[in-house]
Amino acid sequence: MANEKYTATENYQRLLDNNKKFVAERLSEDPTYFDKLALGQSPDFLWIGCSDSRVPANEITGTESGEIFVHRNVANLVDITDMNMLSVLHYSVDVLKVRHIIVCGHYGCGGVLAAMGNSHIGVVNHWISAIKDVYSLNRKELDAITDEHERGRRLVELNVISQVKNLAKIPHVQRAWKERELRIHGWVYGLSDGILHDLDVMHDGMEDIDPIYRFDNL
Ligand code: CO
């Protein structure tokens, strides 16, 4: 958002100025705040969310630095060949031992809406083609929703559910389930009201997934 104090070309300066205020505020509350953070992290949560600038993980969940390990991409996808996502997943599950993985989509997601359409924008179409697969798999339910806005909202939800299922297919997740508790949640954030909706699709064990995806020798 624009700020009258800064010209458009100096707008970035606001971020650096804000940082000085952030440091001063934190230190006034706790002089050891950064010393403690520098010692290490042990977050309970891995967040897989959309890159959309309106869905900042910490801000909307009232959490602080050190509480959520974050991975964001266009339309919060879990592509099991994505080395970036797999590296984040491996580190957070196997090393940091997070207890919960939250896949968080959001209503009005541009990536999801683009996947509903037939325009070729560029390379992003390759990325969001997985959402067309979600649509195709749920075509009967989605095509029955005559209101396009409502259909888009349902596809956002179905996309989150699909990504929760994708996570459960990954051997790292299944191996963790053999050793400890790890819960995968599917949430959707409302841009227009700020509310997080739990879709109640929690996966926390092998029994939650289709047997064809289960590995029995981990
Ligand atoms: Co989005």
mmCIF file with all atom_site columns, C-alpha atoms and ligand atoms in Angstrom:
data_model
loop_
_atom_site.group_PDB
_atom_site.id
_atom_site.type_symbol
_atom_site.label_atom_id
_atom_site.label_alt_id
_atom_site.label_comp_id
_atom_site.label_asym_id
_atom_site.label_entity_id
_atom_site.label_seq_id
_atom_site.pdbx_PDB_ins_code
_atom_site.Cartn_x
_atom_site.Cartn_y
_atom_site.Cartn_z
_atom_site.occupancy
_atom_site.B_iso_or_equiv
_atom_site.pdbx_formal_charge
_atom_site.auth_seq_id
_atom_site.auth_comp_id
_atom_site.auth_asym_id
_atom_site.auth_atom_id
_atom_site.pdbx_PDB_model_num
ATOM   1   C  CA . MET A 1 1   ? 0.000   0.000   0.000   1.00 0.00 ? 1   MET A CA 1
ATOM   2   C  CA . ALA A 1 2   ? 1.155   3.516   -0.750  1.00 0.00 ? 2   ALA A CA 1
ATOM   3   C  CA . ASN A 1 3   ? 2.359   5.747   2.039   1.00 0.00 ? 3   ASN A CA 1
ATOM   4   C  CA . GLU A 1 4   ? 2.326   9.508   1.585   1.00 0.00 ? 4   GLU A CA 1
ATOM   5   C  CA . LYS A 1 5   ? 5.619   9.924   3.386   1.00 0.00 ? 5   LYS A CA 1
ATOM   6   C  CA . TYR A 1 6   ? 7.460   8.158   0.572   1.00 0.00 ? 6   TYR A CA 1
ATOM   7   C  CA . THR A 1 7   ? 7.541   8.681   -3.182  1.00 0.00 ? 7   THR A CA 1
ATOM   8   C  CA . ALA A 1 8   ? 6.858   5.650   -5.346  1.00 0.00 ? 8   ALA A CA 1
ATOM   9   C  CA . THR A 1 9   ? 10.545  5.211   -6.072  1.00 0.00 ? 9   THR A CA 1
ATOM   10  C  CA . GLU A 1 10  ? 11.453  5.483   -2.392  1.00 0.00 ? 10  GLU A CA 1
ATOM   11  C  CA . ASN A 1 11  ? 8.610   3.226   -1.261  1.00 0.00 ? 11  ASN A CA 1
ATOM   12  C  CA . TYR A 1 12  ? 11.024  0.424   -0.419  1.00 0.00 ? 12  TYR A CA 1
ATOM   13  C  CA . GLN A 1 13  ? 12.599  2.699   2.195   1.00 0.00 ? 13  GLN A CA 1
ATOM   14  C  CA . ARG A 1 14  ? 9.446   2.250   4.282   1.00 0.00 ? 14  ARG A CA 1
ATOM   15  C  CA . LEU A 1 15  ? 10.336  -1.409  4.786   1.00 0.00 ? 15  LEU A CA 1
ATOM   16  C  CA . LEU A 1 16  ? 13.779  -0.583  6.123   1.00 0.00 ? 16  LEU A CA 1
ATOM   17  C  CA . ASP A 1 17  ? 12.366  2.124   8.383   1.00 0.00 ? 17  ASP A CA 1
ATOM   18  C  CA . ASN A 1 18  ? 9.710   -0.285  9.643   1.00 0.00 ? 18  ASN A CA 1
ATOM   19  C  CA . ASN A 1 19  ? 12.429  -2.782  10.412  1.00 0.00 ? 19  ASN A CA 1
ATOM   20  C  CA . LYS A 1 20  ? 14.148  -0.306  12.723  1.00 0.00 ? 20  LYS A CA 1
ATOM   21  C  CA . LYS A 1 21  ? 10.840  0.182   14.568  1.00 0.00 ? 21  LYS A CA 1
ATOM   22  C  CA . PHE A 1 22  ? 10.294  -3.591  14.739  1.00 0.00 ? 22  PHE A CA 1
ATOM   23  C  CA . VAL A 1 23  ? 13.715  -4.129  16.316  1.00 0.00 ? 23  VAL A CA 1
ATOM   24  C  CA . ALA A 1 24  ? 13.193  -1.308  18.813  1.00 0.00 ? 24  ALA A CA 1
ATOM   25  C  CA . GLU A 1 25  ? 9.735   -2.606  19.807  1.00 0.00 ? 25  GLU A CA 1
ATOM   26  C  CA . ARG A 1 26  ? 10.869  -6.176  20.313  1.00 0.00 ? 26  ARG A CA 1
ATOM   27  C  CA . LEU A 1 27  ? 13.904  -5.113  22.331  1.00 0.00 ? 27  LEU A CA 1
ATOM   28  C  CA . SER A 1 28  ? 11.811  -2.833  24.515  1.00 0.00 ? 28  SER A CA 1
ATOM   29  C  CA . GLU A 1 29  ? 9.588   -5.828  25.367  1.00 0.00 ? 29  GLU A CA 1
ATOM   30  C  CA . ASP A 1 30  ? 12.452  -8.281  25.801  1.00 0.00 ? 30  ASP A CA 1
ATOM   31  C  CA . PRO A 1 31  ? 16.123  -7.216  25.544  1.00 0.00 ? 31  PRO A CA 1
ATOM   32  C  CA . THR A 1 32  ? 17.090  -10.860 24.813  1.00 0.00 ? 32  THR A CA 1
ATOM   33  C  CA . TYR A 1 33  ? 14.430  -11.411 22.096  1.00 0.00 ? 33  TYR A CA 1
ATOM   34  C  CA . PHE A 1 34  ? 16.891  -11.744 19.207  1.00 0.00 ? 34  PHE A CA 1
ATOM   35  C  CA . ASP A 1 35  ? 19.540  -13.508 21.296  1.00 0.00 ? 35  ASP A CA 1
ATOM   36  C  CA . LYS A 1 36  ? 16.999  -16.244 22.022  1.00 0.00 ? 36  LYS A CA 1
ATOM   37  C  CA . LEU A 1 37  ? 15.855  -16.518 18.385  1.00 0.00 ? 37  LEU A CA 1
ATOM   38  C  CA . ALA A 1 38  ? 19.471  -16.757 17.230  1.00 0.00 ? 38  ALA A CA 1
ATOM   39  C  CA . LEU A 1 39  ? 19.987  -19.866 19.373  1.00 0.00 ? 39  LEU A CA 1
ATOM   40  C  CA . GLY A 1 40  ? 17.750  -21.959 17.104  1.00 0.00 ? 40  GLY A CA 1
ATOM   41  C  CA . GLN A 1 41  ? 14.233  -22.849 16.096  1.00 0.00 ? 41  GLN A CA 1
ATOM   42  C  CA . SER A 1 42  ? 11.782  -25.572 17.082  1.00 0.00 ? 42  SER A CA 1
ATOM   43  C  CA . PRO A 1 43  ? 8.503   -24.675 15.378  1.00 0.00 ? 43  PRO A CA 1
ATOM   44  C  CA . ASP A 1 44  ? 5.473   -26.928 15.895  1.00 0.00 ? 44  ASP A CA 1
ATOM   45  C  CA . PHE A 1 45  ? 3.999   -26.062 12.515  1.00 0.00 ? 45  PHE A CA 1
ATOM   46  C  CA . LEU A 1 46  ? 4.864   -26.350 8.841   1.00 0.00 ? 46  LEU A CA 1
ATOM   47  C  CA . TRP A 1 47  ? 2.715   -24.011 6.748   1.00 0.00 ? 47  TRP A CA 1
ATOM   48  C  CA . ILE A 1 48  ? 2.185   -24.663 3.050   1.00 0.00 ? 48  ILE A CA 1
ATOM   49  C  CA . GLY A 1 49  ? 0.337   -21.649 1.716   1.00 0.00 ? 49  GLY A CA 1
ATOM   50  C  CA . CYS A 1 50  ? -0.211  -19.493 -1.330  1.00 0.00 ? 50  CYS A CA 1
ATOM   51  C  CA . SER A 1 51  ? 2.334   -16.838 -2.343  1.00 0.00 ? 51  SER A CA 1
ATOM   52  C  CA . ASP A 1 52  ? -0.495  -14.287 -2.383  1.00 0.00 ? 52  ASP A CA 1
ATOM   53  C  CA . SER A 1 53  ? 0.626   -11.164 -0.495  1.00 0.00 ? 53  SER A CA 1
ATOM   54  C  CA . ARG A 1 54  ? -2.675  -11.086 1.417   1.00 0.00 ? 54  ARG A CA 1
ATOM   55  C  CA . VAL A 1 55  ? -2.135  -14.383 3.219   1.00 0.00 ? 55  VAL A CA 1
ATOM   56  C  CA . PRO A 1 56  ? 0.867   -13.920 5.530   1.00 0.00 ? 56  PRO A CA 1
ATOM   57  C  CA . ALA A 1 57  ? 1.150   -17.018 7.737   1.00 0.00 ? 57  ALA A CA 1
ATOM   58  C  CA . ASN A 1 58  ? 2.332   -15.383 10.966  1.00 0.00 ? 58  ASN A CA 1
ATOM   59  C  CA . GLU A 1 59  ? 0.114   -12.329 10.806  1.00 0.00 ? 59  GLU A CA 1
ATOM   60  C  CA . ILE A 1 60  ? -3.201  -14.149 10.292  1.00 0.00 ? 60  ILE A CA 1
ATOM   61  C  CA . THR A 1 61  ? -2.434  -16.776 12.944  1.00 0.00 ? 61  THR A CA 1
ATOM   62  C  CA . GLY A 1 62  ? -1.126  -14.382 15.581  1.00 0.00 ? 62  GLY A CA 1
ATOM   63  C  CA . THR A 1 63  ? 2.182   -16.201 15.763  1.00 0.00 ? 63  THR A CA 1
ATOM   64  C  CA . GLU A 1 64  ? 5.696   -14.915 16.266  1.00 0.00 ? 64  GLU A CA 1
ATOM   65  C  CA . SER A 1 65  ? 9.081   -15.501 14.671  1.00 0.00 ? 65  SER A CA 1
ATOM   66  C  CA . GLY A 1 66  ? 10.182  -19.073 15.350  1.00 0.00 ? 66  GLY A CA 1
ATOM   67  C  CA . GLU A 1 67  ? 6.697   -20.594 15.522  1.00 0.00 ? 67  GLU A CA 1
ATOM   68  C  CA . ILE A 1 68  ? 5.920   -21.543 11.917  1.00 0.00 ? 68  ILE A CA 1
ATOM   69  C  CA . PHE A 1 69  ? 8.185   -23.021 9.241   1.00 0.00 ? 69  PHE A CA 1
ATOM   70  C  CA . VAL A 1 70  ? 6.826   -21.646 5.973   1.00 0.00 ? 70  VAL A CA 1
ATOM   71  C  CA . HIS A 1 71  ? 6.651   -22.792 2.371   1.00 0.00 ? 71  HIS A CA 1
ATOM   72  C  CA . ARG A 1 72  ? 4.606   -20.778 -0.098  1.00 0.00 ? 72  ARG A CA 1
ATOM   73  C  CA . ASN A 1 73  ? 3.979   -21.129 -3.800  1.00 0.00 ? 73  ASN A CA 1
ATOM   74  C  CA . VAL A 1 74  ? 1.297   -20.165 -6.305  1.00 0.00 ? 74  VAL A CA 1
ATOM   75  C  CA . ALA A 1 75  ? -1.973  -21.823 -5.183  1.00 0.00 ? 75  ALA A CA 1
ATOM   76  C  CA . ASN A 1 76  ? -0.387  -23.766 -2.274  1.00 0.00 ? 76  ASN A CA 1
ATOM   77  C  CA . LEU A 1 77  ? 0.414   -26.883 -4.279  1.00 0.00 ? 77  LEU A CA 1
ATOM   78  C  CA . VAL A 1 78  ? 2.138   -30.031 -3.079  1.00 0.00 ? 78  VAL A CA 1
ATOM   79  C  CA . ASP A 1 79  ? 3.866   -31.365 -6.180  1.00 0.00 ? 79  ASP A CA 1
ATOM   80  C  CA . ILE A 1 80  ? 5.696   -34.513 -5.103  1.00 0.00 ? 80  ILE A CA 1
ATOM   81  C  CA . THR A 1 81  ? 8.456   -33.876 -7.673  1.00 0.00 ? 81  THR A CA 1
ATOM   82  C  CA . ASP A 1 82  ? 9.087   -30.313 -6.405  1.00 0.00 ? 82  ASP A CA 1
ATOM   83  C  CA . MET A 1 83  ? 12.558  -30.357 -4.819  1.00 0.00 ? 83  MET A CA 1
ATOM   84  C  CA . ASN A 1 84  ? 11.917  -27.066 -3.052  1.00 0.00 ? 84  ASN A CA 1
ATOM   85  C  CA . MET A 1 85  ? 8.785   -28.374 -1.315  1.00 0.00 ? 85  MET A CA 1
ATOM   86  C  CA . LEU A 1 86  ? 10.409  -31.765 -0.617  1.00 0.00 ? 86  LEU A CA 1
ATOM   87  C  CA . SER A 1 87  ? 13.440  -30.092 0.972   1.00 0.00 ? 87  SER A CA 1
ATOM   88  C  CA . VAL A 1 88  ? 11.225  -27.947 3.188   1.00 0.00 ? 88  VAL A CA 1
ATOM   89  C  CA . LEU A 1 89  ? 9.159   -30.999 4.103   1.00 0.00 ? 89  LEU A CA 1
ATOM   90  C  CA . HIS A 1 90  ? 12.184  -33.169 4.844   1.00 0.00 ? 90  HIS A CA 1
ATOM   91  C  CA . TYR A 1 91  ? 13.864  -30.571 7.024   1.00 0.00 ? 91  TYR A CA 1
ATOM   92  C  CA . SER A 1 92  ? 10.761  -29.615 8.966   1.00 0.00 ? 92  SER A CA 1
ATOM   93  C  CA . VAL A 1 93  ? 9.463   -33.172 9.488   1.00 0.00 ? 93  VAL A CA 1
ATOM   94  C  CA . ASP A 1 94  ? 12.693  -35.141 9.944   1.00 0.00 ? 94  ASP A CA 1
ATOM   95  C  CA . VAL A 1 95  ? 14.937  -32.547 11.585  1.00 0.00 ? 95  VAL A CA 1
ATOM   96  C  CA . LEU A 1 96  ? 12.704  -29.935 13.244  1.00 0.00 ? 96  LEU A CA 1
ATOM   97  C  CA . LYS A 1 97  ? 10.032  -32.560 14.055  1.00 0.00 ? 97  LYS A CA 1
ATOM   98  C  CA . VAL A 1 98  ? 7.023   -30.333 13.453  1.00 0.00 ? 98  VAL A CA 1
ATOM   99  C  CA . ARG A 1 99  ? 3.788   -31.801 14.866  1.00 0.00 ? 99  ARG A CA 1
ATOM   100 C  CA . HIS A 1 100 ? 1.377   -30.267 12.378  1.00 0.00 ? 100 HIS A CA 1
ATOM   101 C  CA . ILE A 1 101 ? 1.445   -29.512 8.664   1.00 0.00 ? 101 ILE A CA 1
ATOM   102 C  CA . ILE A 1 102 ? -1.129  -26.962 7.571   1.00 0.00 ? 102 ILE A CA 1
ATOM   103 C  CA . VAL A 1 103 ? -2.059  -26.643 3.912   1.00 0.00 ? 103 VAL A CA 1
ATOM   104 C  CA . CYS A 1 104 ? -3.764  -23.267 3.684   1.00 0.00 ? 104 CYS A CA 1
ATOM   105 C  CA . GLY A 1 105 ? -5.575  -22.115 0.576   1.00 0.00 ? 105 GLY A CA 1
ATOM   106 C  CA . HIS A 1 106 ? -7.619  -18.962 0.262   1.00 0.00 ? 106 HIS A CA 1
ATOM   107 C  CA . TYR A 1 107 ? -10.872 -17.976 -1.376  1.00 0.00 ? 107 TYR A CA 1
ATOM   108 C  CA . GLY A 1 108 ? -10.324 -15.752 -4.397  1.00 0.00 ? 108 GLY A CA 1
ATOM   109 C  CA . CYS A 1 109 ? -7.012  -17.468 -5.197  1.00 0.00 ? 109 CYS A CA 1
ATOM   110 C  CA . GLY A 1 110 ? -5.821  -16.171 -8.586  1.00 0.00 ? 110 GLY A CA 1
ATOM   111 C  CA . GLY A 1 111 ? -4.020  -19.430 -9.328  1.00 0.00 ? 111 GLY A CA 1
ATOM   112 C  CA . VAL A 1 112 ? -7.138  -21.502 -8.732  1.00 0.00 ? 112 VAL A CA 1
ATOM   113 C  CA . LEU A 1 113 ? -9.354  -19.130 -10.725 1.00 0.00 ? 113 LEU A CA 1
ATOM   114 C  CA . ALA A 1 114 ? -6.859  -19.135 -13.609 1.00 0.00 ? 114 ALA A CA 1
ATOM   115 C  CA . ALA A 1 115 ? -6.960  -22.933 -13.583 1.00 0.00 ? 115 ALA A CA 1
ATOM   116 C  CA . MET A 1 116 ? -10.746 -22.747 -13.993 1.00 0.00 ? 116 MET A CA 1
ATOM   117 C  CA . GLY A 1 117 ? -10.314 -20.685 -17.133 1.00 0.00 ? 117 GLY A CA 1
ATOM   118 C  CA . ASN A 1 118 ? -8.891  -21.348 -20.573 1.00 0.00 ? 118 ASN A CA 1
ATOM   119 C  CA . SER A 1 119 ? -6.371  -18.531 -20.988 1.00 0.00 ? 119 SER A CA 1
ATOM   120 C  CA . HIS A 1 120 ? -2.702  -19.315 -21.438 1.00 0.00 ? 120 HIS A CA 1
ATOM   121 C  CA . ILE A 1 121 ? -0.742  -16.781 -19.387 1.00 0.00 ? 121 ILE A CA 1
ATOM   122 C  CA . GLY A 1 122 ? 2.696   -18.375 -19.480 1.00 0.00 ? 122 GLY A CA 1
ATOM   123 C  CA . VAL A 1 123 ? 4.783   -20.766 -17.451 1.00 0.00 ? 123 VAL A CA 1
ATOM   124 C  CA . VAL A 1 124 ? 2.396   -20.488 -14.514 1.00 0.00 ? 124 VAL A CA 1
ATOM   125 C  CA . ASN A 1 125 ? -0.077  -22.553 -16.557 1.00 0.00 ? 125 ASN A CA 1
ATOM   126 C  CA . HIS A 1 126 ? 2.269   -25.525 -16.220 1.00 0.00 ? 126 HIS A CA 1
ATOM   127 C  CA . TRP A 1 127 ? 2.329   -25.070 -12.458 1.00 0.00 ? 127 TRP A CA 1
ATOM   128 C  CA . ILE A 1 128 ? -1.429  -24.769 -12.019 1.00 0.00 ? 128 ILE A CA 1
ATOM   129 C  CA . SER A 1 129 ? -2.280  -27.613 -14.405 1.00 0.00 ? 129 SER A CA 1
ATOM   130 C  CA . ALA A 1 130 ? -2.498  -29.804 -11.280 1.00 0.00 ? 130 ALA A CA 1
ATOM   131 C  CA . ILE A 1 131 ? -5.579  -27.777 -10.281 1.00 0.00 ? 131 ILE A CA 1
ATOM   132 C  CA . LYS A 1 132 ? -7.196  -28.590 -13.624 1.00 0.00 ? 132 LYS A CA 1
ATOM   133 C  CA . ASP A 1 133 ? -6.704  -32.242 -12.645 1.00 0.00 ? 133 ASP A CA 1
ATOM   134 C  CA . VAL A 1 134 ? -8.509  -31.521 -9.361  1.00 0.00 ? 134 VAL A CA 1
ATOM   135 C  CA . TYR A 1 135 ? -11.327 -29.947 -11.361 1.00 0.00 ? 135 TYR A CA 1
ATOM   136 C  CA . SER A 1 136 ? -11.475 -32.873 -13.749 1.00 0.00 ? 136 SER A CA 1
ATOM   137 C  CA . LEU A 1 137 ? -11.601 -35.387 -10.867 1.00 0.00 ? 137 LEU A CA 1
ATOM   138 C  CA . ASN A 1 138 ? -14.460 -33.452 -9.262  1.00 0.00 ? 138 ASN A CA 1
ATOM   139 C  CA . ARG A 1 139 ? -16.172 -32.310 -12.452 1.00 0.00 ? 139 ARG A CA 1
ATOM   140 C  CA . LYS A 1 140 ? -19.588 -33.661 -11.514 1.00 0.00 ? 140 LYS A CA 1
ATOM   141 C  CA . GLU A 1 141 ? -19.736 -31.779 -8.221  1.00 0.00 ? 141 GLU A CA 1
ATOM   142 C  CA . LEU A 1 142 ? -18.216 -28.585 -9.631  1.00 0.00 ? 142 LEU A CA 1
ATOM   143 C  CA . ASP A 1 143 ? -20.264 -28.416 -12.821 1.00 0.00 ? 143 ASP A CA 1
ATOM   144 C  CA . ALA A 1 144 ? -23.417 -28.741 -10.697 1.00 0.00 ? 144 ALA A CA 1
ATOM   145 C  CA . ILE A 1 145 ? -22.580 -25.402 -9.024  1.00 0.00 ? 145 ILE A CA 1
ATOM   146 C  CA . THR A 1 146 ? -24.105 -22.852 -11.387 1.00 0.00 ? 146 THR A CA 1
ATOM   147 C  CA . ASP A 1 147 ? -22.729 -19.749 -9.640  1.00 0.00 ? 147 ASP A CA 1
ATOM   148 C  CA . GLU A 1 148 ? -19.183 -19.253 -10.923 1.00 0.00 ? 148 GLU A CA 1
ATOM   149 C  CA . HIS A 1 149 ? -18.062 -17.492 -7.746  1.00 0.00 ? 149 HIS A CA 1
ATOM   150 C  CA . GLU A 1 150 ? -19.315 -20.381 -5.604  1.00 0.00 ? 150 GLU A CA 1
ATOM   151 C  CA . ARG A 1 151 ? -17.747 -22.892 -7.985  1.00 0.00 ? 151 ARG A CA 1
ATOM   152 C  CA . GLY A 1 152 ? -14.418 -21.119 -7.579  1.00 0.00 ? 152 GLY A CA 1
ATOM   153 C  CA . ARG A 1 153 ? -14.731 -21.254 -3.779  1.00 0.00 ? 153 ARG A CA 1
ATOM   154 C  CA . ARG A 1 154 ? -15.427 -24.988 -3.887  1.00 0.00 ? 154 ARG A CA 1
ATOM   155 C  CA . LEU A 1 155 ? -12.441 -25.578 -6.183  1.00 0.00 ? 155 LEU A CA 1
ATOM   156 C  CA . VAL A 1 156 ? -10.248 -23.705 -3.682  1.00 0.00 ? 156 VAL A CA 1
ATOM   157 C  CA . GLU A 1 157 ? -11.441 -26.153 -1.004  1.00 0.00 ? 157 GLU A CA 1
ATOM   158 C  CA . LEU A 1 158 ? -11.055 -29.226 -3.215  1.00 0.00 ? 158 LEU A CA 1
ATOM   159 C  CA . ASN A 1 159 ? -7.564  -28.073 -4.159  1.00 0.00 ? 159 ASN A CA 1
ATOM   160 C  CA . VAL A 1 160 ? -6.562  -27.905 -0.486  1.00 0.00 ? 160 VAL A CA 1
ATOM   161 C  CA . ILE A 1 161 ? -8.024  -31.372 0.141   1.00 0.00 ? 161 ILE A CA 1
ATOM   162 C  CA . SER A 1 162 ? -6.072  -32.704 -2.843  1.00 0.00 ? 162 SER A CA 1
ATOM   163 C  CA . GLN A 1 163 ? -2.815  -31.220 -1.520  1.00 0.00 ? 163 GLN A CA 1
ATOM   164 C  CA . VAL A 1 164 ? -3.427  -32.780 1.908   1.00 0.00 ? 164 VAL A CA 1
ATOM   165 C  CA . LYS A 1 165 ? -3.763  -36.133 0.114   1.00 0.00 ? 165 LYS A CA 1
ATOM   166 C  CA . ASN A 1 166 ? -0.599  -35.474 -1.883  1.00 0.00 ? 166 ASN A CA 1
ATOM   167 C  CA . LEU A 1 167 ? 1.349   -34.882 1.327   1.00 0.00 ? 167 LEU A CA 1
ATOM   168 C  CA . ALA A 1 168 ? 0.150   -38.203 2.705   1.00 0.00 ? 168 ALA A CA 1
ATOM   169 C  CA . LYS A 1 169 ? 1.561   -39.985 -0.362  1.00 0.00 ? 169 LYS A CA 1
ATOM   170 C  CA . ILE A 1 170 ? 5.112   -38.857 0.447   1.00 0.00 ? 170 ILE A CA 1
ATOM   171 C  CA . PRO A 1 171 ? 7.372   -41.464 2.118   1.00 0.00 ? 171 PRO A CA 1
ATOM   172 C  CA . HIS A 1 172 ? 8.823   -38.916 4.593   1.00 0.00 ? 172 HIS A CA 1
ATOM   173 C  CA . VAL A 1 173 ? 5.346   -38.311 5.957   1.00 0.00 ? 173 VAL A CA 1
ATOM   174 C  CA . GLN A 1 174 ? 4.464   -42.000 6.135   1.00 0.00 ? 174 GLN A CA 1
ATOM   175 C  CA . ARG A 1 175 ? 7.758   -42.821 7.871   1.00 0.00 ? 175 ARG A CA 1
ATOM   176 C  CA . ALA A 1 176 ? 7.095   -40.093 10.440  1.00 0.00 ? 176 ALA A CA 1
ATOM   177 C  CA . TRP A 1 177 ? 3.666   -41.646 11.109  1.00 0.00 ? 177 TRP A CA 1
ATOM   178 C  CA . LYS A 1 178 ? 5.398   -44.914 12.050  1.00 0.00 ? 178 LYS A CA 1
ATOM   179 C  CA . GLU A 1 179 ? 7.412   -43.135 14.721  1.00 0.00 ? 179 GLU A CA 1
ATOM   180 C  CA . ARG A 1 180 ? 5.313   -40.306 16.100  1.00 0.00 ? 180 ARG A CA 1
ATOM   181 C  CA . GLU A 1 181 ? 2.277   -38.090 15.809  1.00 0.00 ? 181 GLU A CA 1
ATOM   182 C  CA . LEU A 1 182 ? 2.096   -35.850 12.744  1.00 0.00 ? 182 LEU A CA 1
ATOM   183 C  CA . ARG A 1 183 ? -1.129  -34.237 11.695  1.00 0.00 ? 183 ARG A CA 1
ATOM   184 C  CA . ILE A 1 184 ? -1.895  -32.750 8.285   1.00 0.00 ? 184 ILE A CA 1
ATOM   185 C  CA . HIS A 1 185 ? -4.635  -30.148 8.198   1.00 0.00 ? 185 HIS A CA 1
ATOM   186 C  CA . GLY A 1 186 ? -6.506  -28.449 5.352   1.00 0.00 ? 186 GLY A CA 1
ATOM   187 C  CA . TRP A 1 187 ? -7.585  -24.854 5.929   1.00 0.00 ? 187 TRP A CA 1
ATOM   188 C  CA . VAL A 1 188 ? -8.962  -22.061 3.768   1.00 0.00 ? 188 VAL A CA 1
ATOM   189 C  CA . TYR A 1 189 ? -8.540  -18.372 4.518   1.00 0.00 ? 189 TYR A CA 1
ATOM   190 C  CA . GLY A 1 190 ? -11.197 -15.811 3.660   1.00 0.00 ? 190 GLY A CA 1
ATOM   191 C  CA . LEU A 1 191 ? -9.665  -12.682 2.133   1.00 0.00 ? 191 LEU A CA 1
ATOM   192 C  CA . SER A 1 192 ? -12.857 -10.704 2.670   1.00 0.00 ? 192 SER A CA 1
ATOM   193 C  CA . ASP A 1 193 ? -13.327 -11.483 6.368   1.00 0.00 ? 193 ASP A CA 1
ATOM   194 C  CA . GLY A 1 194 ? -9.935  -12.677 7.608   1.00 0.00 ? 194 GLY A CA 1
ATOM   195 C  CA . ILE A 1 195 ? -11.359 -15.946 8.928   1.00 0.00 ? 195 ILE A CA 1
ATOM   196 C  CA . LEU A 1 196 ? -9.550  -19.291 8.712   1.00 0.00 ? 196 LEU A CA 1
ATOM   197 C  CA . HIS A 1 197 ? -11.849 -22.237 7.967   1.00 0.00 ? 197 HIS A CA 1
ATOM   198 C  CA . ASP A 1 198 ? -10.830 -25.763 9.006   1.00 0.00 ? 198 ASP A CA 1
ATOM   199 C  CA . LEU A 1 199 ? -12.005 -28.153 6.272   1.00 0.00 ? 199 LEU A CA 1
ATOM   200 C  CA . ASP A 1 200 ? -11.873 -31.103 8.712   1.00 0.00 ? 200 ASP A CA 1
ATOM   201 C  CA . VAL A 1 201 ? -9.789  -33.273 6.398   1.00 0.00 ? 201 VAL A CA 1
ATOM   202 C  CA . MET A 1 202 ? -7.071  -34.059 8.914   1.00 0.00 ? 202 MET A CA 1
ATOM   203 C  CA . HIS A 1 203 ? -4.792  -36.941 7.936   1.00 0.00 ? 203 HIS A CA 1
ATOM   204 C  CA . ASP A 1 204 ? -2.779  -38.395 10.805  1.00 0.00 ? 204 ASP A CA 1
ATOM   205 C  CA . GLY A 1 205 ? -2.060  -41.988 9.813   1.00 0.00 ? 205 GLY A CA 1
ATOM   206 C  CA . MET A 1 206 ? -1.874  -44.613 7.076   1.00 0.00 ? 206 MET A CA 1
ATOM   207 C  CA . GLU A 1 207 ? -5.548  -45.495 7.504   1.00 0.00 ? 207 GLU A CA 1
ATOM   208 C  CA . ASP A 1 208 ? -6.449  -42.095 6.078   1.00 0.00 ? 208 ASP A CA 1
ATOM   209 C  CA . ILE A 1 209 ? -5.025  -42.861 2.641   1.00 0.00 ? 209 ILE A CA 1
ATOM   210 C  CA . ASP A 1 210 ? -5.959  -45.123 -0.233  1.00 0.00 ? 210 ASP A CA 1
ATOM   211 C  CA . PRO A 1 211 ? -3.975  -48.406 0.181   1.00 0.00 ? 211 PRO A CA 1
ATOM   212 C  CA . ILE A 1 212 ? -2.408  -48.002 -3.267  1.00 0.00 ? 212 ILE A CA 1
ATOM   213 C  CA . TYR A 1 213 ? -0.374  -45.061 -1.919  1.00 0.00 ? 213 TYR A CA 1
ATOM   214 C  CA . ARG A 1 214 ? 0.864   -46.808 1.237   1.00 0.00 ? 214 ARG A CA 1
ATOM   215 C  CA . PHE A 1 215 ? 4.485   -47.917 1.542   1.00 0.00 ? 215 PHE A CA 1
ATOM   216 C  CA . ASP A 1 216 ? 4.941   -50.917 3.851   1.00 0.00 ? 216 ASP A CA 1
ATOM   217 C  CA . ASN A 1 217 ? 8.743   -51.063 4.049   1.00 0.00 ? 217 ASN A CA 1
ATOM   218 C  CA . LEU A 1 218 ? 9.670   -47.655 5.472   1.00 0.00 ? 218 LEU A CA 1
HETATM 219 CO CO . CO  B 2 .   ? -3.618  -17.767 -4.088  1.00 0.00 ? 1   CO  B CO 1
#
